[in-house]
């Protein structure tokens, strides 16, 4: 199955969600290698991007050979949003995504992210500015609404489609829910029925079973996976195989898993540099070690170690010992 997106398509319709501090270039590269219809960058604040604040441009860095990449931008004013969109398109982004779903207080406090769902008129002006600035497809990611009394995702989606947005992604919670409770996949159906462009369901989709149920309840055309891919960059490929018959991924086990984890670690060190890379890699290493069943003491030692060489050496022992015991 393919999702039409301008002059291109998304196949399989299983997408990697933008996750702050997680979906950087090294992680997107891994996920794309196993198989994903689209991978989305961390959210980029348009104002910070234009002023070249340290670390912001790196979030949008695409990497050679990663074609199905979307760069997500956020902001409050139309002009900076449009200029940021032009710049990331020039950098090679194949798709521009507008964030109107982030619930974080530091984002909504600046009247961007999901705060824009309280101002649909202003939100539409931002959408029109971005669509008018670039030739690549523009997509929109929102939540169901600001709170339970303002479930306006369907209306915003309808207006966004009229403005030229080519795909809508809906997280099945309101902003005020943050990540509490369960995503309401059934509520996404109202958005699907309101527009003719593809609609993608997001929220609490962690495996093939949850993806299948999200599609059944929402009627959506595809799924977006976020936290379910943490420590398992092959998860999207597993879902695509189960739901759409895509090639089955070879999930690494034993020594193969150790090599993948070390490869991911080396990519992060190369991308960020040793000092920052060690810190940024900790969350990923923690997820890998949790899945492998690494002993708590060893896990703690690795995640507090600052020397990359020591991390490499201890990580190999930690993973292989844990996997051997599990076998």
Short mmCIF file of N, CA, C and O in Angstrom, two decimals, residues 265 278-279 281-287 289-290 296-306 311 314-315:
data_model
loop_
_atom_site.label_atom_id
_atom_site.label_comp_id
_atom_site.label_asym_id
_atom_site.label_seq_id
_atom_site.Cartn_x
_atom_site.Cartn_y
_atom_site.Cartn_z
N UNK A 265 26.26 3.60 18.39
CA UNK A 265 27.05 4.42 19.30
C UNK A 265 28.14 5.18 18.55
O UNK A 265 28.32 6.39 18.74
N UNK A 278 28.60 11.20 23.82
CA UNK A 278 28.49 10.29 24.97
C UNK A 278 27.20 10.56 25.72
O UNK A 278 26.48 9.63 26.12
N UNK A 279 26.88 11.83 25.92
CA UNK A 279 25.67 12.18 26.67
C UNK A 279 24.40 11.85 25.88
O UNK A 279 23.44 11.31 26.43
N UNK A 281 23.97 9.66 23.61
CA UNK A 281 23.80 8.22 23.35
C UNK A 281 23.25 7.47 24.56
O UNK A 281 22.76 6.34 24.40
N UNK A 282 23.30 8.07 25.72
CA UNK A 282 22.95 7.31 26.94
C UNK A 282 21.53 6.76 26.90
O UNK A 282 21.29 5.62 27.30
N UNK A 283 20.58 7.57 26.44
CA UNK A 283 19.20 7.09 26.44
C UNK A 283 19.05 5.87 25.53
O UNK A 283 18.38 4.89 25.87
N UNK A 284 19.71 5.92 24.37
CA UNK A 284 19.63 4.79 23.44
C UNK A 284 20.29 3.54 24.03
O UNK A 284 19.74 2.44 23.95
N UNK A 285 21.46 3.72 24.61
CA UNK A 285 22.15 2.58 25.21
C UNK A 285 21.32 1.99 26.34
O UNK A 285 21.25 0.75 26.50
N UNK A 286 20.66 2.84 27.12
CA UNK A 286 19.81 2.35 28.19
C UNK A 286 18.69 1.47 27.67
O UNK A 286 18.39 0.42 28.24
N UNK A 287 18.06 1.90 26.57
CA UNK A 287 16.97 1.10 26.00
C UNK A 287 17.48 -0.25 25.48
O UNK A 287 16.84 -1.28 25.68
N UNK A 289 20.11 -1.88 26.54
CA UNK A 289 20.49 -2.72 27.67
C UNK A 289 19.27 -3.22 28.43
O UNK A 289 19.26 -4.35 28.93
N UNK A 290 18.23 -2.41 28.51
CA UNK A 290 17.00 -2.85 29.15
C UNK A 290 16.43 -4.06 28.41
O UNK A 290 15.99 -5.04 29.03
N UNK A 296 21.71 -4.26 36.55
CA UNK A 296 21.60 -2.84 36.92
C UNK A 296 22.93 -2.15 37.21
O UNK A 296 23.13 -1.01 36.80
N UNK A 297 23.83 -2.84 37.91
CA UNK A 297 25.11 -2.23 38.24
C UNK A 297 25.93 -1.94 36.98
O UNK A 297 26.48 -0.84 36.83
N UNK A 298 25.98 -2.90 36.07
CA UNK A 298 26.71 -2.71 34.82
C UNK A 298 26.07 -1.60 33.99
O UNK A 298 26.75 -0.77 33.39
N UNK A 299 24.76 -1.59 33.95
CA UNK A 299 24.05 -0.56 33.21
C UNK A 299 24.40 0.82 33.74
O UNK A 299 24.68 1.75 32.97
N UNK A 300 24.39 0.96 35.06
CA UNK A 300 24.70 2.25 35.69
C UNK A 300 26.13 2.67 35.37
O UNK A 300 26.40 3.85 35.10
N UNK A 301 27.07 1.76 35.42
CA UNK A 301 28.48 2.09 35.15
C UNK A 301 28.66 2.59 33.72
O UNK A 301 29.39 3.55 33.48
N UNK A 302 27.98 1.95 32.79
CA UNK A 302 28.11 2.35 31.39
C UNK A 302 27.49 3.71 31.15
O UNK A 302 28.06 4.57 30.45
N UNK A 303 26.34 3.96 31.74
CA UNK A 303 25.63 5.21 31.48
C UNK A 303 26.23 6.41 32.21
O UNK A 303 25.86 7.55 31.94
N UNK A 304 27.15 6.16 33.13
CA UNK A 304 27.84 7.27 33.81
C UNK A 304 29.29 7.42 33.33
O UNK A 304 29.97 8.36 33.73
N UNK A 305 29.74 6.51 32.47
CA UNK A 305 31.10 6.57 31.95
C UNK A 305 31.21 7.67 30.90
O UNK A 305 30.34 7.83 30.05
N UNK A 306 32.30 8.45 30.96
CA UNK A 306 32.48 9.56 30.03
C UNK A 306 33.47 9.26 28.91
O UNK A 306 33.52 10.01 27.92
N UNK A 311 33.25 3.00 27.31
CA UNK A 311 31.86 2.64 27.04
C UNK A 311 31.80 1.49 26.03
O UNK A 311 31.06 0.52 26.22
N UNK A 314 32.95 -1.83 27.74
CA UNK A 314 32.00 -2.34 28.73
C UNK A 314 30.67 -2.73 28.09
O UNK A 314 30.01 -3.66 28.54
N UNK A 315 30.30 -1.99 27.06
CA UNK A 315 29.03 -2.27 26.41
C UNK A 315 29.02 -3.65 25.77
O UNK A 315 28.05 -4.40 25.87
#
